Coordinates of C-alpha atoms in Angstrom, one line a residue:
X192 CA 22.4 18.8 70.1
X193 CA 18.6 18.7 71.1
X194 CA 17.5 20.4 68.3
X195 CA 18.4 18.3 65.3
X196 CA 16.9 15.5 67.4
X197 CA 14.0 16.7 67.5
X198 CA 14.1 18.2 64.0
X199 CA 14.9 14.8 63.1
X200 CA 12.3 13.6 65.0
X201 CA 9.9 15.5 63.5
X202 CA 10.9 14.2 60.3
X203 CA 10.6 11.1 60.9
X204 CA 6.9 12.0 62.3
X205 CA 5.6 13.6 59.1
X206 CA 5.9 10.7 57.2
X207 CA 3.8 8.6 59.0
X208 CA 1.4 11.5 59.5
X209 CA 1.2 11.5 56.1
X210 CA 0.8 7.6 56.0
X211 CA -2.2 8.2 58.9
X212 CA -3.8 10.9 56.5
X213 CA -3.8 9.1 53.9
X214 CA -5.0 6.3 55.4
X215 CA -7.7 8.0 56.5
X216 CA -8.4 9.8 53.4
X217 CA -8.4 6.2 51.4
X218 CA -11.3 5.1 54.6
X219 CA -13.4 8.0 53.9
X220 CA -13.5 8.1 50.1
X221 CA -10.7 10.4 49.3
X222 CA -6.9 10.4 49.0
X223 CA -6.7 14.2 50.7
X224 CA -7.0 17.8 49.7
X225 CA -7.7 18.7 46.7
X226 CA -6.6 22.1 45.6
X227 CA -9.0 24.5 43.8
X228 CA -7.6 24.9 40.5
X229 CA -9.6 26.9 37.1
X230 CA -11.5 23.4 35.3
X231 CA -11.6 23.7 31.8
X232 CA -15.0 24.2 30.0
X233 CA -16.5 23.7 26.7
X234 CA -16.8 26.8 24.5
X235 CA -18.1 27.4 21.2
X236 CA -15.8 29.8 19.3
X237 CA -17.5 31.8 16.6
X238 CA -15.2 34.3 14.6
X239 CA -16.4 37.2 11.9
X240 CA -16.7 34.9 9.0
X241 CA -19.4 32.6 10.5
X242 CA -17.1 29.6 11.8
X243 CA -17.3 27.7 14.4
X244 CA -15.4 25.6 16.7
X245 CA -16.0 23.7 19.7
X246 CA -12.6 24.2 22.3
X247 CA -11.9 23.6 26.2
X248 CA -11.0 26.3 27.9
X249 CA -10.0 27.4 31.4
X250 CA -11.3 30.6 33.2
X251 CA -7.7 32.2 33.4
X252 CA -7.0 31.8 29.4
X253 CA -10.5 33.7 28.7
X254 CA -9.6 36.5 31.1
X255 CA -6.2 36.6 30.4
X256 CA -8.0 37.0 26.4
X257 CA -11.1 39.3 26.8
X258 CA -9.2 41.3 29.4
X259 CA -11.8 40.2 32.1
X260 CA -12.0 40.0 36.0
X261 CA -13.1 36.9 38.0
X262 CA -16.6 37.9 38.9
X263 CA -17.9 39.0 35.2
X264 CA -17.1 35.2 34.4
X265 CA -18.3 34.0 37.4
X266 CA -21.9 35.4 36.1
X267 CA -21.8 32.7 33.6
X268 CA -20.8 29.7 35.6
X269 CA -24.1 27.3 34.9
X270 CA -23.5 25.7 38.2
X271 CA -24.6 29.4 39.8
X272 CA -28.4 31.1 39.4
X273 CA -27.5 34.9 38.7
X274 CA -30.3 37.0 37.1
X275 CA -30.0 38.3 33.2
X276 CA -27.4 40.7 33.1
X277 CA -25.4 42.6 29.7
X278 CA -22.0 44.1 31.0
X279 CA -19.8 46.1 28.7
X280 CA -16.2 46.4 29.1
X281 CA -12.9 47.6 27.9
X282 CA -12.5 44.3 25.1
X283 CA -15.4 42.6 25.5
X284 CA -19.6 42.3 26.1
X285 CA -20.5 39.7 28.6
X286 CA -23.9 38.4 27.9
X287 CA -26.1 36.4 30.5
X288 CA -29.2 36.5 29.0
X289 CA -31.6 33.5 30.2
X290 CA -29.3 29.9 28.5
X291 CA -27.0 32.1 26.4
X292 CA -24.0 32.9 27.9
X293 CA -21.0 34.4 25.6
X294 CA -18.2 36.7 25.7
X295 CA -17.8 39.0 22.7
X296 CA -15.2 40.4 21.2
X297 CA -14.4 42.7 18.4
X298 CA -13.1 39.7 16.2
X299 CA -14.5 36.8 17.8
X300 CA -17.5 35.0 20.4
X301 CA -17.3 32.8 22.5
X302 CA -20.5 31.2 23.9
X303 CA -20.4 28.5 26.7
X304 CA -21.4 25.2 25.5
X305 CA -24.4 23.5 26.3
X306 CA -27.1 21.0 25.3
X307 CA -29.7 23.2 25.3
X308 CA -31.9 23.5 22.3
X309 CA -31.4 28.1 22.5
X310 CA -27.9 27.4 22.8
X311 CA -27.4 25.6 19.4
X312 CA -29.9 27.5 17.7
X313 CA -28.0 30.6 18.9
X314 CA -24.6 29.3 17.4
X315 CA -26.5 28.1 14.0
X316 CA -28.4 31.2 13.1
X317 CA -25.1 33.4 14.2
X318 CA -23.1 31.7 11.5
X319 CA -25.8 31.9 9.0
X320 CA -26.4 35.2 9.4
X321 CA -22.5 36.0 9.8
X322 CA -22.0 33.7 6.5
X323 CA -24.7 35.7 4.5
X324 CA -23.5 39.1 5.6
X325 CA -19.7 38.3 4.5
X326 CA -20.2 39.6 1.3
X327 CA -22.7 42.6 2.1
X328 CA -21.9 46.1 3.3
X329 CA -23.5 46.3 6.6
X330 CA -23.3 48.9 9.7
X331 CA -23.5 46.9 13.0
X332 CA -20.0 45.4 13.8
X333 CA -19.4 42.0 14.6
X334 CA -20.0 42.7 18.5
X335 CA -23.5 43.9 17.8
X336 CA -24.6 41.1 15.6
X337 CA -24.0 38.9 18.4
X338 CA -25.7 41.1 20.9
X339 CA -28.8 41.5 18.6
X340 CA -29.1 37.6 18.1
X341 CA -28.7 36.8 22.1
X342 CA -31.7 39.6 22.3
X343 CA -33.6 37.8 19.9
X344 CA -33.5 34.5 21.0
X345 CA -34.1 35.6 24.4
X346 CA -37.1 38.5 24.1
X347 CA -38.7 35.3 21.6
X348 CA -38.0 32.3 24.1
X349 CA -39.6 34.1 26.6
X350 CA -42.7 35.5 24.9
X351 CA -42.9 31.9 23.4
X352 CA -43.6 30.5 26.6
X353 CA -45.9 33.5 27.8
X354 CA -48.4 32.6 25.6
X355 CA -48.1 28.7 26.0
X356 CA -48.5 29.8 29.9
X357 CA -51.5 31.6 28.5
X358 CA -53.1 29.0 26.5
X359 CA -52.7 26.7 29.2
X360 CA -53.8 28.4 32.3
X361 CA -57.0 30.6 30.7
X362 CA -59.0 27.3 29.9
X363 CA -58.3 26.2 33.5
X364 CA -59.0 29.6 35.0
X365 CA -62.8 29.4 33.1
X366 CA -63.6 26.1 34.0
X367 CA -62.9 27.1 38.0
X368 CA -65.1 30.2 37.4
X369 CA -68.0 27.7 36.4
X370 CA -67.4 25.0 39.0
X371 CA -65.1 25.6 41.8
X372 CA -63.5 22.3 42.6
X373 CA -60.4 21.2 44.7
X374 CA -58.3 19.7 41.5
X375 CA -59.2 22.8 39.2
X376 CA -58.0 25.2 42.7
X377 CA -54.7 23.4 42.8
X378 CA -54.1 23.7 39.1
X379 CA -54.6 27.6 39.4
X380 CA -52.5 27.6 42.3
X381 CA -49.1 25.8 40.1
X382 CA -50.1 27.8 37.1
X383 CA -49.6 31.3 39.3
X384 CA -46.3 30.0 40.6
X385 CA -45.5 29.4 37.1
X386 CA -46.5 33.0 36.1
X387 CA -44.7 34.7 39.0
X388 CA -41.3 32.8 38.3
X389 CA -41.7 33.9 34.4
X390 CA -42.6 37.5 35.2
X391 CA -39.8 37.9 37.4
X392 CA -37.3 37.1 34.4
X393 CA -39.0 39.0 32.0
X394 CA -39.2 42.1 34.4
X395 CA -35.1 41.3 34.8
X396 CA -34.3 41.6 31.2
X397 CA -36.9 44.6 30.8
X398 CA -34.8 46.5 33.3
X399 CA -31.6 45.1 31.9
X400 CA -32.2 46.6 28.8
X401 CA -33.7 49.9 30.3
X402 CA -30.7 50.3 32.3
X403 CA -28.8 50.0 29.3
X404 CA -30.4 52.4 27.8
X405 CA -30.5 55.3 30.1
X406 CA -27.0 55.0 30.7
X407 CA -24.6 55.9 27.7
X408 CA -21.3 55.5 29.0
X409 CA -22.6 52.0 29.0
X410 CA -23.3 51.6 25.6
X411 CA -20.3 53.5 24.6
X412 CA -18.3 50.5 26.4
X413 CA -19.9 48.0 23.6
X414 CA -18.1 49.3 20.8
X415 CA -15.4 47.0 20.7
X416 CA -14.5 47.6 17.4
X417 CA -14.3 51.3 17.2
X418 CA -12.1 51.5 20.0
X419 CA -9.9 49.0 18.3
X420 CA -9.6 50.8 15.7
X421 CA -9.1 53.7 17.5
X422 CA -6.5 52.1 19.0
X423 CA -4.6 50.8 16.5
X424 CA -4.9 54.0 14.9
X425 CA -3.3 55.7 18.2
X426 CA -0.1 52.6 17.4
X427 CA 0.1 53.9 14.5
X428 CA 0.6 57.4 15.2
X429 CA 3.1 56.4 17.6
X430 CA 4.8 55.0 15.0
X431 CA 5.0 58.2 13.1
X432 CA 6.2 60.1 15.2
X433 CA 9.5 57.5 16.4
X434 CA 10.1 57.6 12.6
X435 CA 10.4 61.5 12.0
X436 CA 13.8 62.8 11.6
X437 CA 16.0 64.0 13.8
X438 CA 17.3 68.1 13.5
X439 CA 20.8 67.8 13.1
X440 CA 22.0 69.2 16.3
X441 CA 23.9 67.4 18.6
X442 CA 24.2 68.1 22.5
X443 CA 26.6 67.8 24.4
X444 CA 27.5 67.0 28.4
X445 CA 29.0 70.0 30.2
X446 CA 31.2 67.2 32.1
X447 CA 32.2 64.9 29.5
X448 CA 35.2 66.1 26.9
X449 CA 33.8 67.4 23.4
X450 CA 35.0 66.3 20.9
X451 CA 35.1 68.2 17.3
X452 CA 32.6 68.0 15.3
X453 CA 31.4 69.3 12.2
X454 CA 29.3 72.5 12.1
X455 CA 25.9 72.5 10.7
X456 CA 25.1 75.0 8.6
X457 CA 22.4 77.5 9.6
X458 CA 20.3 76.8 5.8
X459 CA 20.6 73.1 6.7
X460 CA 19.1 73.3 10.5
X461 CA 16.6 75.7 9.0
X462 CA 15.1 72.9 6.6
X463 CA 15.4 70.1 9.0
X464 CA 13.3 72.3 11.4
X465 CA 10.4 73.5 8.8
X466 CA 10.4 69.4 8.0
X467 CA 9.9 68.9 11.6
X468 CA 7.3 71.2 12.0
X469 CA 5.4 70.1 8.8
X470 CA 5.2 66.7 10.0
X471 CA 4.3 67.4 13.7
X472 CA 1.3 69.5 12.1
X473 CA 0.4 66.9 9.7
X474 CA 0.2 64.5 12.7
X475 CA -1.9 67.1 15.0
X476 CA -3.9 67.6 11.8
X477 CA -5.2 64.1 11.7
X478 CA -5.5 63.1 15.0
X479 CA -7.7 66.6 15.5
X480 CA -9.6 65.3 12.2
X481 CA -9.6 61.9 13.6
X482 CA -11.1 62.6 16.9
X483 CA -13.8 65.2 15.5
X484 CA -14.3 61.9 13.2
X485 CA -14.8 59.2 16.2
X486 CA -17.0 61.5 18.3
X487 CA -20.1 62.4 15.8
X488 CA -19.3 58.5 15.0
X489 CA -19.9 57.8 18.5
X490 CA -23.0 60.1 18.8
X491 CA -24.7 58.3 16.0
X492 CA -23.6 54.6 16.8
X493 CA -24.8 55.3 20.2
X494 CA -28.4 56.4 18.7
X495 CA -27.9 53.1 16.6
X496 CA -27.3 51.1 19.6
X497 CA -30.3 52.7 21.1
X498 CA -32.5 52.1 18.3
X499 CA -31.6 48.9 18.4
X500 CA -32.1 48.2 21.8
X501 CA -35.4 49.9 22.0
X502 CA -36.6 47.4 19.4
X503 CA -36.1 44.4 21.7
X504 CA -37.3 46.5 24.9
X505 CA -40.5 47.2 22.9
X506 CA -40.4 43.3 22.1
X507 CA -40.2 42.8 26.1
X508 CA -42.1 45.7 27.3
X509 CA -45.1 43.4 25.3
X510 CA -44.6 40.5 26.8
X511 CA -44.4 41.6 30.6
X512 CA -47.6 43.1 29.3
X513 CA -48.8 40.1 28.6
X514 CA -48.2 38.5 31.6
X515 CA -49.4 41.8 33.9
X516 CA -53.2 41.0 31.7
X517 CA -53.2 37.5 32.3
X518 CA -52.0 38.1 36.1
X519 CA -55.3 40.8 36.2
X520 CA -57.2 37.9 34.8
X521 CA -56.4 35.6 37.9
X522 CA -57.1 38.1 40.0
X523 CA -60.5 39.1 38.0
X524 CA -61.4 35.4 38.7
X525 CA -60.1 34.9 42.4
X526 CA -62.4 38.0 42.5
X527 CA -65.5 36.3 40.8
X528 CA -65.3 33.1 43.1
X529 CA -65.1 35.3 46.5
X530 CA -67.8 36.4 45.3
X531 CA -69.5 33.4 44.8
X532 CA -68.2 32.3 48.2
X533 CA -70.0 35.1 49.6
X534 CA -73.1 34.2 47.8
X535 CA -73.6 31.0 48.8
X536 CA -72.2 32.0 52.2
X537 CA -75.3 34.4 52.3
X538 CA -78.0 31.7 51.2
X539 CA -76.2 29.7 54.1
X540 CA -77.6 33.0 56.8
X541 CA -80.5 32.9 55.2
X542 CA -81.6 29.5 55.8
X543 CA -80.5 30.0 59.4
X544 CA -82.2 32.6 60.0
X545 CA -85.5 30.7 58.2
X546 CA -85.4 28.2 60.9
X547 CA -84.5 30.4 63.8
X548 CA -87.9 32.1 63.0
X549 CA -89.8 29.0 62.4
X550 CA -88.5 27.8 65.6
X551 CA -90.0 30.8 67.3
X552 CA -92.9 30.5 65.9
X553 CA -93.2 26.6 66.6
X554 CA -91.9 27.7 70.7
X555 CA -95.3 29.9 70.8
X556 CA -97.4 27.5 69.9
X557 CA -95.4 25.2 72.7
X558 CA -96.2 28.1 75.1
X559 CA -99.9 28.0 74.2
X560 CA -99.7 23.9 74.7
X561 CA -98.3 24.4 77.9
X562 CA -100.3 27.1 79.2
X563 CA -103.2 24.9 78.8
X564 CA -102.0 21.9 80.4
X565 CA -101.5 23.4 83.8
X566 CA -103.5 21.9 86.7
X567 CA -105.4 24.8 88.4
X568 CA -108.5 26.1 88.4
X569 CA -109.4 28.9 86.2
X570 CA -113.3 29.7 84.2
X571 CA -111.1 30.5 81.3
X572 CA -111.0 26.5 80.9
X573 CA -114.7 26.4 81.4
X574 CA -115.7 27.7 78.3
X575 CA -114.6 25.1 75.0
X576 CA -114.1 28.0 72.6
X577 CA -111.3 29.7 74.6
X578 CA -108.8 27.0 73.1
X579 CA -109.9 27.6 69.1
X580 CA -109.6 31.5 70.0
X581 CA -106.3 31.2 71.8
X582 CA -104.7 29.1 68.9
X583 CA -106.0 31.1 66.0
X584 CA -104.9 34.4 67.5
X585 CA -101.8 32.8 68.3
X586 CA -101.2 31.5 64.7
X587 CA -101.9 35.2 63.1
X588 CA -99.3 37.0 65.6
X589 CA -97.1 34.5 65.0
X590 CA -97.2 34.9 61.1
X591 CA -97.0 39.0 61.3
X592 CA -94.5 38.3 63.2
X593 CA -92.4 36.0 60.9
X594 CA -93.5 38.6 57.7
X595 CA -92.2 41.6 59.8
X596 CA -89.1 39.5 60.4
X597 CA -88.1 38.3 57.0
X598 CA -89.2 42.0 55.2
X599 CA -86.8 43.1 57.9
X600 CA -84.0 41.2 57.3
X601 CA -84.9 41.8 52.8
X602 CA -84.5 45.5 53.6
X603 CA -80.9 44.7 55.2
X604 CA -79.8 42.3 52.3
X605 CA -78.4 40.0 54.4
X606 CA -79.6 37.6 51.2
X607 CA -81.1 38.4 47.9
X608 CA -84.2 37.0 46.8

């Protein structure tokens, strides 16, 4: 009988456990834990005929749709910094290309919403261009079209603000070269910053797209609609075959009773049989024809796709070198003003050593002065022209001794004159 007392007991204790967390919980600022759950975002849905439309959706309905594991979307959570990155997979492209991020299909996009100024110039000029190519025979699938305009946008945003980088930071970097200043230093110093953070994502898409490239597995993974097709040509097939005739031949169990039945006649199982045959090699036929079909396909979409890509990595390859020149050019002019540094750090030795030897020479004629004012007898004092002598052969040494000194140090360059 202890134990349902203290079950009972127990009961009675979670209650006002409860009661204390929540108490606690409404002190604090919140009412308890909150379970992580899958928040609905905003998505921009853009299908083959240029429309769009603006829907909330929830990470497990896009996965559950594009066919899509937790980490691919993960890339293009907004509240997380991940680097550029194009995956393919089996039913859809996921693009993180600098502020477009989209999931492509073979029928459909969907690009995260945002209130960027890329991200609704991305969505406008993909229905445009979806809306004028409705009626127009053109190669790229749908999934392509997409890929090509997230390219765009991004190889031109970039390259865009490579050359306002440019503009901005080459008038500032000739100025400092002319007069070297704190203000102009510290300008250089936020414009390099600026330059590093943008070469780094230029040099990320460069080697996105290179990757890409080189790999062709990877680009054979992007061609969503193909291997639709494909497999809806496969369902059909399928389909085909459930629907061929049956031989009329019947089996039966060695352990069930037989019942009589009506023989088939040899000329009859012979025709069923050359029917059977005839449609198995019609079906072998086509899927042989089919297959030799989506391989050269595949061999010359995948040299489409590469064209294509090598467009935009030509695009990139120009503006990373771009950025490499205007790099060299800071370093050309941190260059220039160490070397003015060291120039005027020179003049700086040189004007020491000036007044070390004028020093000298001013010490011998201190020497002389003092020699002369000692108090003891010598006839060198007699005779009054001992002093003229002593202080003109003192100021002759001492001036071939400064010349030897400062052709010395002019044949060591320690400063250029």
């Amino acid at each position: 009988m202890e134990k349902p007392e203290n079950s009972s007991k127990a009961e009675s204790t979670a209650p006002n456990t409860g009661a204390r967390t929540g108490a606690f919980g409404n002190v604090f600022g919140f009412s308890g834990v909150k379970k992580r759950g899958h928040g609905s975002r905003s998505w921009i849905k853009i299908d083959q005929n240029g429309n769009a439309k603006v829907l909330e959706l929830d990470k497990s309905t896009i996965m559950r749709n594009c066919s899509l594991p937790s980490r691919d979307l993960r890339l293009l959570d907004p509240l997380f910094i991940y680097p550029s990155a194009i995956l393919g997979r089996e039913k859809a492209i996921v693009v993180n290309l600098e502020q477009i991020r989209c999931v492509i299909t073979a029928d459909e996009a969907f690009v995260m919403n945002s209130l960027d100024g890329s991200v609704m110039q991305y969505k406008t000029e993909l229905c445009n261009r979806l809306q004028a190519s409705r009626d127009q025979a053109d190669e790229l699938p749908f999934e392509f079209k997409a890929l090509e305009l997230a390219l765009e946008s991004t190889c031109t945003s970039l390259d865009a603000q490579a050359k306002e980088l440019a503009s901005e930071i080459r008038p500032v970097l000739d100025e400092l070269a002319s007069s070297i200043s704190t203000l102009n230093l510290e300008r250089v110093r936020r414009f390099k910053g600026n330059l590093l953070g943008l070469t780094q994502r230029v040099q990320k898409v460069h080697d996105e797209i290179e990757h890409l490239m080189d790999d062709d597995g990877d680009m054979a993974e992007m061609y969503l609609t193909e291997k639709k097709e494909k497999m809806e040509g496969y369902v059909s097939n399928d389909s085909d075959i459930e629907n061929i005739p049956s031989v009329g031949v019947k089996w039966h169990s060695k352990s069930a009773p037989t019942s009589p039945v009506t023989p088939v006649s040899p000329g009859a199982a012979t025709n069923e049989s050359q029917k059977l045959q005839r449609a198995l090699s019609s079906i072998t036929r086509s899927s042989r024809h089919e297959s030799f079909t989506t391989t050269s396909s595949q061999k010359e979409d995948i040299v489409q796709l590469e064209m294509l890509l090598e467009a935009y990595f030509v695009f990139i390859d120009h503006t990373l070198s771009k950025l490499s020149s205007l790099k060299e050019y800071i370093d050309d002019t941190e260059d220039l003003i160490n070397i003015k540094l060291a120039n005027v750090q020179n003049q700086l030795i040189q004007f020491e050593l000036l007044l070390t030897a004028a020093t000298f020479v001013v010490t011998c004629f201190a020497v002389v002065t003092g020699v002369f004012g000692m108090n003891f007898a010598t006839p060198v004092f007699n005779n009054p022209f001992t002093f003229n002598w002593v202080l003109v052969l003192s100021c002759i040494g001492c001036g071939i001794l400064y010349f030897c000194l400062f052709m010395y140090f002019k044949g060591k360059k320690l400063f250029p004159i």
